[in-house]
CSV table of C-alpha atoms and ligand atoms in Angstrom, one decimal:
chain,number,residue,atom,x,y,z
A,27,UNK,CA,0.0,0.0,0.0
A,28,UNK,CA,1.2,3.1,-1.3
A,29,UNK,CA,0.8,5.6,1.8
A,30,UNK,CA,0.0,9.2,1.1
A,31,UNK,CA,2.8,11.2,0.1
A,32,UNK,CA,5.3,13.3,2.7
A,33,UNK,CA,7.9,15.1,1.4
A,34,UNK,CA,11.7,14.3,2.6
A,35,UNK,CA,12.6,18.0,2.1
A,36,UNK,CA,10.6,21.3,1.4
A,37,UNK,CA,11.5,24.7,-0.4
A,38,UNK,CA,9.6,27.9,-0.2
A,39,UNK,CA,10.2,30.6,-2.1
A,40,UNK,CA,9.5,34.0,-0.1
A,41,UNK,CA,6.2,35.5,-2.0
A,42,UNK,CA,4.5,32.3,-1.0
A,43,UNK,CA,4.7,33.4,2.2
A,44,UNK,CA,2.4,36.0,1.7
A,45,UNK,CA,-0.6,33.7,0.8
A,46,UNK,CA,-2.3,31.9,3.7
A,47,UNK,CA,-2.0,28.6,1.9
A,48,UNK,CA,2.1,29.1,1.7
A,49,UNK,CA,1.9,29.8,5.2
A,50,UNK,CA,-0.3,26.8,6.6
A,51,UNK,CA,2.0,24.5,4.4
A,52,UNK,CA,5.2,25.7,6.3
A,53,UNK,CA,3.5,25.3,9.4
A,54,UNK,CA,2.6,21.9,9.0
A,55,UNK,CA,6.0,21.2,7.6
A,56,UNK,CA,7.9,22.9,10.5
A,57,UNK,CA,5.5,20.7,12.9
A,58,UNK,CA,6.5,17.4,10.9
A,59,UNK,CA,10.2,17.9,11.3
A,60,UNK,CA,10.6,18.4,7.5
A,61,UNK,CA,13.7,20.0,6.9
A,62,UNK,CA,13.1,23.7,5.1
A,63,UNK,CA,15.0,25.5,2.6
A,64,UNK,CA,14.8,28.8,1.3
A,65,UNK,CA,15.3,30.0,-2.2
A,66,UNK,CA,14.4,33.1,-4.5
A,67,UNK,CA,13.0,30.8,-6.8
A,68,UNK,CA,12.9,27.1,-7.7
A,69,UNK,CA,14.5,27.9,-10.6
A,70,UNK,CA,17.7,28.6,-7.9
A,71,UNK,CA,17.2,25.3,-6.7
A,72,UNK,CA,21.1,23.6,-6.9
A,73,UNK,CA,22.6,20.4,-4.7
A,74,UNK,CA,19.7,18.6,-3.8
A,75,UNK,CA,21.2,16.0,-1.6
A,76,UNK,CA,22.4,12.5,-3.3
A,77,UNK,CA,25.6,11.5,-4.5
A,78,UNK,CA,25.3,10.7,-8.6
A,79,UNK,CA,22.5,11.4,-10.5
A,80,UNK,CA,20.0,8.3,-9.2
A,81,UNK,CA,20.1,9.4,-6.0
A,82,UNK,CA,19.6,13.0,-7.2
A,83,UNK,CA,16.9,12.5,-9.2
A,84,UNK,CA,14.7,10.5,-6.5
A,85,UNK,CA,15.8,13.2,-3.9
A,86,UNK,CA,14.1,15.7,-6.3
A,87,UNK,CA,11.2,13.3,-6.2
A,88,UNK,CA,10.4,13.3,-3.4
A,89,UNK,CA,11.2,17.4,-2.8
A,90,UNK,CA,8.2,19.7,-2.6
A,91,UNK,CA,8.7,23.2,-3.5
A,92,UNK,CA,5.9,25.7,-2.1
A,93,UNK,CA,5.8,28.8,-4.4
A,94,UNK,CA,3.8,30.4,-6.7
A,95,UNK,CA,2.5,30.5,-10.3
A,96,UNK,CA,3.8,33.7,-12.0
A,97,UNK,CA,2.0,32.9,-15.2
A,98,UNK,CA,-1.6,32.8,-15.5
A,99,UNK,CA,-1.6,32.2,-18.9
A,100,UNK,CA,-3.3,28.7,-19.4
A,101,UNK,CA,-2.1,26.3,-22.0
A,102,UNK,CA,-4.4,25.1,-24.3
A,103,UNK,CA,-5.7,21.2,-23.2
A,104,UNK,CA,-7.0,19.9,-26.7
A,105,UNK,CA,-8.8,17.3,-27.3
A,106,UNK,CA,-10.5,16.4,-23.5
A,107,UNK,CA,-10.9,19.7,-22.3
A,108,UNK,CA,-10.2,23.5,-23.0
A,109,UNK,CA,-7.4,24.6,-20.9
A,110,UNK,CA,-5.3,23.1,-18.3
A,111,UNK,CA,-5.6,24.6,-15.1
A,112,UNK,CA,-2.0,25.1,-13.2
A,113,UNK,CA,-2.5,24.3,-9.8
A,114,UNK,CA,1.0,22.0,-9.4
A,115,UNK,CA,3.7,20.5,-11.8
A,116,UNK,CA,5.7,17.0,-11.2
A,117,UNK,CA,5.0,14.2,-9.5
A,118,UNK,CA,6.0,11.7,-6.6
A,119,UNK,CA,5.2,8.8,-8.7
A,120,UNK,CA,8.1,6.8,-10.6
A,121,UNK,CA,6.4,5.3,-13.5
A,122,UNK,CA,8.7,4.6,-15.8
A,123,UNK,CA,7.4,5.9,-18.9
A,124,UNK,CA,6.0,9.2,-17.3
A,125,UNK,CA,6.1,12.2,-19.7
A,126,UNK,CA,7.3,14.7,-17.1
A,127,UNK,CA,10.2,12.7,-17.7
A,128,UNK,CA,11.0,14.4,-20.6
A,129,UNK,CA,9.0,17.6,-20.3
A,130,UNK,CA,10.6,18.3,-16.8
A,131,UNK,CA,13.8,17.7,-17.1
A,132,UNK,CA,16.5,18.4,-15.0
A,133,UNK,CA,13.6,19.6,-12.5
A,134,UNK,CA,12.0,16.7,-11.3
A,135,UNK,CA,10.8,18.1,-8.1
A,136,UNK,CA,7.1,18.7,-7.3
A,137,UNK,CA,6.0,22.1,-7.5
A,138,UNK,CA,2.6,23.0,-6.0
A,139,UNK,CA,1.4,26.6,-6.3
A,140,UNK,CA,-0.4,28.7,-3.2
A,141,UNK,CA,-1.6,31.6,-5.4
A,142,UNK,CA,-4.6,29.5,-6.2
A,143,UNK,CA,-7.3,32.6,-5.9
A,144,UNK,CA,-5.5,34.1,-8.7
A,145,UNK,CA,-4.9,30.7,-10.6
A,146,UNK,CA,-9.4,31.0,-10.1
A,147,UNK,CA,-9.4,34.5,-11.5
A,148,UNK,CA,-7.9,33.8,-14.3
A,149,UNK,CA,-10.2,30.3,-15.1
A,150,UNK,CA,-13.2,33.1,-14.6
A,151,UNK,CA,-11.9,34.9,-17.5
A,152,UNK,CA,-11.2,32.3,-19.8
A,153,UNK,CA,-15.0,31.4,-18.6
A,154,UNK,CA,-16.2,34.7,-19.2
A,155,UNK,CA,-14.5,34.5,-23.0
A,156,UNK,CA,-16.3,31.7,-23.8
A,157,UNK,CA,-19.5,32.4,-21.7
A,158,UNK,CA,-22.1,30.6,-22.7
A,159,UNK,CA,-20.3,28.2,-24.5
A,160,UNK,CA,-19.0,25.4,-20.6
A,161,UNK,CA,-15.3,25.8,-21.1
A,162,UNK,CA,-13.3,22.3,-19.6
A,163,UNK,CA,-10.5,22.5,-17.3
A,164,UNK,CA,-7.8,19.9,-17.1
A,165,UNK,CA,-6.3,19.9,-14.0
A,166,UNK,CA,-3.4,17.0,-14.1
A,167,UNK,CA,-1.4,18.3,-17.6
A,168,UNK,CA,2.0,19.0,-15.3
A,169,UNK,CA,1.0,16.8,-12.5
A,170,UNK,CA,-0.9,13.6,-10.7
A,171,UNK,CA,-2.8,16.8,-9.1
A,172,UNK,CA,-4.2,13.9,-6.3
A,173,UNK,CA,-1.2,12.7,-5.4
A,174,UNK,CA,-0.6,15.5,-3.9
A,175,UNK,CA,-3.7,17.2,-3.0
A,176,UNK,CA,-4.2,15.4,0.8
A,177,UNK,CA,-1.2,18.5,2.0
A,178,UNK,CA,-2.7,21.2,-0.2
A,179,UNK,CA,-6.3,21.0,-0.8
A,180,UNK,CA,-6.2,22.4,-3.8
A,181,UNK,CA,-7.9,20.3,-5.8
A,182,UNK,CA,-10.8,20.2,-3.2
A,183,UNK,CA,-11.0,24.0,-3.7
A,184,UNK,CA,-10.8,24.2,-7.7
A,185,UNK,CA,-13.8,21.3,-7.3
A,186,UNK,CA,-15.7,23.5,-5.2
A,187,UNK,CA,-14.9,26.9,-7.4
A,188,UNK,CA,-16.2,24.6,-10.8
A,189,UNK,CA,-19.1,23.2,-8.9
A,190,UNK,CA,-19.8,26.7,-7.8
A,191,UNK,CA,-19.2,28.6,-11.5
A,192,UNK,CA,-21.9,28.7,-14.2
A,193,UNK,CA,-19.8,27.5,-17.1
A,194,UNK,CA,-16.9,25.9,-16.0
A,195,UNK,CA,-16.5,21.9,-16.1
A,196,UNK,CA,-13.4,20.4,-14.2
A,197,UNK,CA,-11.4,16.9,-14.5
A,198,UNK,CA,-8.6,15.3,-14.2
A,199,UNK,CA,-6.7,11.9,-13.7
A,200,UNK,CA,-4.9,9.9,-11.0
A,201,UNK,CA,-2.6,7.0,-10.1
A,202,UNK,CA,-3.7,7.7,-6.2
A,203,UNK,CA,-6.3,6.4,-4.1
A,204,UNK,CA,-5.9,9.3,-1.4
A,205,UNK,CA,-9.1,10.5,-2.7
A,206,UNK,CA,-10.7,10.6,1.0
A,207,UNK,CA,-10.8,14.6,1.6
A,208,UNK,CA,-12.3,15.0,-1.9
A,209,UNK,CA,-15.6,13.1,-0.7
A,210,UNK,CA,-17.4,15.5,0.5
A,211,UNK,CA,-16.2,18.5,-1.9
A,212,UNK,CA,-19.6,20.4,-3.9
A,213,UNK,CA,-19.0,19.1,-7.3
A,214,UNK,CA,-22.1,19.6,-8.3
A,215,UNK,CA,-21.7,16.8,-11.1
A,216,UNK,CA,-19.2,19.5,-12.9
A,217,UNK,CA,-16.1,17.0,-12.2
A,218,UNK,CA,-15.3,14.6,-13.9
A,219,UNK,CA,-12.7,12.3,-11.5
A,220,UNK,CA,-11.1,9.6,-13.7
A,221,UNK,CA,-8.6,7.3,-12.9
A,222,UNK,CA,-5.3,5.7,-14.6
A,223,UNK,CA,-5.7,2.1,-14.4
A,224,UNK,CA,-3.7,-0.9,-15.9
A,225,UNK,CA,-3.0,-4.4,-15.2
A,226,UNK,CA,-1.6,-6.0,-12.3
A,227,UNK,CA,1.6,-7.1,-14.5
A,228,UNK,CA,2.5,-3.3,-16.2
A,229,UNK,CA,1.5,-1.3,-12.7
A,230,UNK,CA,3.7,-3.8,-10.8
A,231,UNK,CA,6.7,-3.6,-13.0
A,232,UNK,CA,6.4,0.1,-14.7
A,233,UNK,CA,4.6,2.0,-11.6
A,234,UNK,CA,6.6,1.9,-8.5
A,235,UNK,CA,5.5,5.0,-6.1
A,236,UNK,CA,1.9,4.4,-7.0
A,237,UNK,CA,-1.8,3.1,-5.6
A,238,UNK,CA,-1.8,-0.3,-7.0
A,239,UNK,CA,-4.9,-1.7,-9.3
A,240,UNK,CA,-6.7,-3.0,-6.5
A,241,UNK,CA,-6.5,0.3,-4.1
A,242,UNK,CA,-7.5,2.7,-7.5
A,243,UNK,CA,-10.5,0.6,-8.0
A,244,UNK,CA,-11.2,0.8,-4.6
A,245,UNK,CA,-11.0,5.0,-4.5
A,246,UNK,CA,-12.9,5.0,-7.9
A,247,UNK,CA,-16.1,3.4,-5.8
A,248,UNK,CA,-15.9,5.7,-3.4
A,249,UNK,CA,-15.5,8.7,-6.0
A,250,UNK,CA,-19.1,7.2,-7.5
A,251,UNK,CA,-20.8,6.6,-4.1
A,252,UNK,CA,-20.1,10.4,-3.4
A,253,UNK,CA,-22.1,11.3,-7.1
A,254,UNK,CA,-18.6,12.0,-8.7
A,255,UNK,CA,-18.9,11.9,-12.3
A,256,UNK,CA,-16.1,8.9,-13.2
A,257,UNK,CA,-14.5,7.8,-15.8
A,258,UNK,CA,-11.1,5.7,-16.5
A,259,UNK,CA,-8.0,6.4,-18.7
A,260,UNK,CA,-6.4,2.7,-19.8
A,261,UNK,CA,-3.0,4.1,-20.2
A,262,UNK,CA,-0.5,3.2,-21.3
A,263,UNK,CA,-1.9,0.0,-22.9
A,264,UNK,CA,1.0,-2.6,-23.0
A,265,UNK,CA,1.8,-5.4,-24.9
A,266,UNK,CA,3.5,-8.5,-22.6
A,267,UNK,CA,3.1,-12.0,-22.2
A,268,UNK,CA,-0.4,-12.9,-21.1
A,269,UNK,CA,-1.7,-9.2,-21.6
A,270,UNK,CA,-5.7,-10.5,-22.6
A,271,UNK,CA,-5.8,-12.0,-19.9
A,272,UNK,CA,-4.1,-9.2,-17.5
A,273,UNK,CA,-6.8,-6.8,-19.2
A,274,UNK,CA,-9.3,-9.1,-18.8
A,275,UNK,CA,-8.8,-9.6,-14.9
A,276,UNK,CA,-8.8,-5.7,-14.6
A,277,UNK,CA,-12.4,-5.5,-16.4
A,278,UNK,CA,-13.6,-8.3,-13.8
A,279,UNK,CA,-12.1,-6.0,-10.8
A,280,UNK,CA,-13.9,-2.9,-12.2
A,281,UNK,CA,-16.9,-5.4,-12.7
A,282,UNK,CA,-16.9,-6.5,-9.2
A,283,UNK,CA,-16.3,-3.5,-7.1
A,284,UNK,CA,-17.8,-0.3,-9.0
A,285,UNK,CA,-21.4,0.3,-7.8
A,286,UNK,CA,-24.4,0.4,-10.1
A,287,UNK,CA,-24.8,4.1,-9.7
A,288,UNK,CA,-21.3,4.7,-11.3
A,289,UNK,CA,-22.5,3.0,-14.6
A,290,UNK,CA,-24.7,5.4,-16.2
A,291,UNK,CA,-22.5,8.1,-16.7
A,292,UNK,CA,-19.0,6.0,-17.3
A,293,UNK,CA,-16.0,7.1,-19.6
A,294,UNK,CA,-13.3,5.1,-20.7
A,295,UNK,CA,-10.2,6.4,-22.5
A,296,UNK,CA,-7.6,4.1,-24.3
A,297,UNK,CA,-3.9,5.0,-24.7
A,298,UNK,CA,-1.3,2.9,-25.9
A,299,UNK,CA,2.5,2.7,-25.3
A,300,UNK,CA,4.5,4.9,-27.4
A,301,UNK,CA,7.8,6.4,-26.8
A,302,UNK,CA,10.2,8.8,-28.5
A,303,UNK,CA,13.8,8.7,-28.6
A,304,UNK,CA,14.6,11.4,-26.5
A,305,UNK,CA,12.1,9.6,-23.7
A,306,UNK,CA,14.0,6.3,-24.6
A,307,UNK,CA,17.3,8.2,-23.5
A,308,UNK,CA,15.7,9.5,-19.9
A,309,UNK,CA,14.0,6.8,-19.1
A,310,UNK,CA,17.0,4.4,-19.6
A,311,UNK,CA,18.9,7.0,-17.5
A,312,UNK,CA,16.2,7.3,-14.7
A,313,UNK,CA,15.0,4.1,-14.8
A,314,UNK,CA,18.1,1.5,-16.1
A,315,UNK,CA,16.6,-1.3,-15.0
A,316,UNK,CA,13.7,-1.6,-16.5
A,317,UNK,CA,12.0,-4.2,-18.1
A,318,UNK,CA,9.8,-1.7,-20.7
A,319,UNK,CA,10.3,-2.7,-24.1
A,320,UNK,CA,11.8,0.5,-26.0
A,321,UNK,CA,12.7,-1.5,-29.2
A,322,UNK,CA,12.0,0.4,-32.6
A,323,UNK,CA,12.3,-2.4,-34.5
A,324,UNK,CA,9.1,-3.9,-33.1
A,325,UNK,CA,7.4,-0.6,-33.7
A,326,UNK,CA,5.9,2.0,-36.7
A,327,UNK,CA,6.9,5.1,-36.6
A,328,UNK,CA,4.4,7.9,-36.4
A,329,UNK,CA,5.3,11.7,-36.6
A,330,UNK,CA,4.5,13.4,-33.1
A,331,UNK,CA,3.9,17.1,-31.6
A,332,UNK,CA,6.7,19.3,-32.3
A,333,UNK,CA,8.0,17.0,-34.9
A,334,UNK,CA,9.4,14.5,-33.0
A,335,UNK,CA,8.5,11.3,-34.3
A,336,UNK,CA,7.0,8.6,-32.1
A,337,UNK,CA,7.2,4.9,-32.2
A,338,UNK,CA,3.8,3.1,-31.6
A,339,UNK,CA,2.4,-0.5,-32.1
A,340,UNK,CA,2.0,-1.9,-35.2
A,341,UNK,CA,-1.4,-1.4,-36.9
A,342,UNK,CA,-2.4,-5.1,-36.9
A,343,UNK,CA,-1.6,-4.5,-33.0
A,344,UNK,CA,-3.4,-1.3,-32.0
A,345,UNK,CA,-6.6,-3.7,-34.2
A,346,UNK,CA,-6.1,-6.3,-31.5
A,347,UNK,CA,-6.3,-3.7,-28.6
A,348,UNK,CA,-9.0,-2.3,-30.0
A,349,UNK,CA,-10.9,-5.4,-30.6
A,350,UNK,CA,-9.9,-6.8,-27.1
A,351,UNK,CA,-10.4,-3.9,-24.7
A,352,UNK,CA,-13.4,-2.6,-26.7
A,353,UNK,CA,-15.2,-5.7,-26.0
A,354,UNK,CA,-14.4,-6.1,-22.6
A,355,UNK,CA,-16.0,-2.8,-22.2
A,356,UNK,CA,-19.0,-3.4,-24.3
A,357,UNK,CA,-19.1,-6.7,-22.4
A,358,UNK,CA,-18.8,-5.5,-18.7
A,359,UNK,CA,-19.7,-2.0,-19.0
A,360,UNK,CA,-22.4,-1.6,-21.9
A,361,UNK,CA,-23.5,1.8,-21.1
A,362,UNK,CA,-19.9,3.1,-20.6
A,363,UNK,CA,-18.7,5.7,-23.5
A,364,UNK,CA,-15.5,4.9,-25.2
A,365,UNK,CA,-14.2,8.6,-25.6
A,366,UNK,CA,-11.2,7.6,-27.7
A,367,UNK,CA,-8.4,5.2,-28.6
A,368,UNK,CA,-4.9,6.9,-29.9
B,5,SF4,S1,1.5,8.9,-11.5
B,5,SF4,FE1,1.4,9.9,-13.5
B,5,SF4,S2,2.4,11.8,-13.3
B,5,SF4,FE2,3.1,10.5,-11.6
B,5,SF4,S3,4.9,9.5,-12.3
B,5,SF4,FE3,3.2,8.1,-12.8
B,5,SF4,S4,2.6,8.7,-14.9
B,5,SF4,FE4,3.9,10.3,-14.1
């Protein structure tokens, strides 16, 4: 059991200190013994303690810098939802594929930012713009926004604003079943709460630092008993020995534990495994052990974003997955909506 995340070490950079969030998060830091540093910015942030570049790079994992968001331009979250709300960036987790592997860098720490009335003001206006068109935030672009969200509360707040708002729509994904302070936010329906899920074999081996299959499912019920719309991102699908069958025992989990009431209104998104090289490079840096199959070869070649050229399965594959997981959701989940498969 994955418990909820504390961090080793904890920066604060000195306007944070002028929001009562910044302040109540060094408090409770100071009161857990958590050693506090001081910068001007994260972007100062040097020596993080460790002695080669593993170490390093899980110190910064497990680092929490407390500051705020400077820009409140919002980046553009095509095709699930309008904009991406920033309300933190990184992520505790260590799954091996993760794209803040590459998009992050040399700055693997977790960021989470306490200006979060301004972060609001802004949404309103990108509301207002599109008023009376609902405009969809995405709140887990830079982040697992959850895994973090028991210290912060956030997340709870940004539910509560949506719920609250007249054309906003909220959602977001997770890998974390510390979903318990979220129960009893005022969503109003206007949130949709999905969750990352895979099979036993890939979270084992790929997802270390992570709620396991049986926890997630576990949070999702709860999410649906409090009214939550839900829905469930299968990603990154994963080709390995025995992977019908993995699939097929996830579907029978979901079967057995998710509540009638969580039926109606069901997405599902399906991902598959794709890497670029430059990912290839980091994650056989970050992660050398690894058992992930990064071989080309075995892959077609498909031009990405920014013109970097990723390698997915091979068409007769992604018509297996298709096939496969398509029918175990028509099978178990007949009402569900299948949003997408890329
Ligand atoms: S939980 Fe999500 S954001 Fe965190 S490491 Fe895993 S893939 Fe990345």
């Amino acid at each position: 059991m994955v418990k909820p995340f504390v961090p080793q070490l904890v920066y604060v950079e000195p306007k944070a200190l002028e929001y009562p969030l910044g302040k109540q998060l060094i408090t409770k830091f100071q009161d857990m013994g958590i050693e506090i540093r001081h910068t001007t910015s994260h972007n100062q942030i040097r020596n993080l303690p460790g002695e080669n570049h593993f170490q390093k790079y899980r110190m910064a994992k497990s680092t929490l810098v407390v500051g705020i968001r400077k820009t409140l331009k919002f980046d553009t979250s095509k095709p699930s939802a309008e904009y991406a709300i920033p309300l933190a960036t990184g992520c505790m987790g260590h799954c091996h594929y993760c794209y803040l592997q590459t998009t992050m860098g040399s700055k693997p720490y977790i960021r989470t930012y306490v200006n979060v009335d301004e972060i609001f003001e802004a949404a309103e206006e990108y509301m207002k713009e599109r008023a009376p068109e609902m405009t969809r935030f995405e709140a887990s672009c830079t982040s697992d926004i959850v895994g973090v969200d028991h210290l912060t509360h956030s997340l709870k707040r940004a539910i509560e604003f949506f719920g609250n708002s007249q054309h906003g729509q909220l959602r977001f994904v997770t890998k974390f079943a510390h979903v318990d302070h979220l129960l009893d936010a005022d969503h109003q329906g206007k949130t949709r709460f999905r969750f990352s899920i895979n099979d036993d074999y890939v979270i084992k081996y790929f997802e270390p630092g992570t709620s396991r299959l049986h926890e997630r499912i576990a949070a999702a019920a709860k999410v649906a008993e409090a009214n939550y719309p839900l829905g469930f991102i299968i990603a990154p699908i994963y080709l390995h020995e025995g992977w019908k069958e993995g699939y097929l025992e996830m579907f029978e989990k979901l079967d057995a534990t998710l509540p009638a009431s969580a039926r109606k209104d069901l997405t599902f998104e399906m991902i598959q495994h794709r890497f670029t090289k430059p990912a290839k490079r980091v994650i056989q840096e970050n992660y050398p052990m690894t058992k992930l199959e990064l071989d080309e070869a075995k892959r077609k070649w498909k031009w990405g974003r920014y013109g970097i050229g990723k390698y997915v399965y091979t068409d007769a594959e992604q018509e297996e997955i298709k096939d496969t997981l398509g029918n175990y959701i028509k099978h178990f989940f007949p009402k569900a909506k299948l949003e997408y498969f890329t």
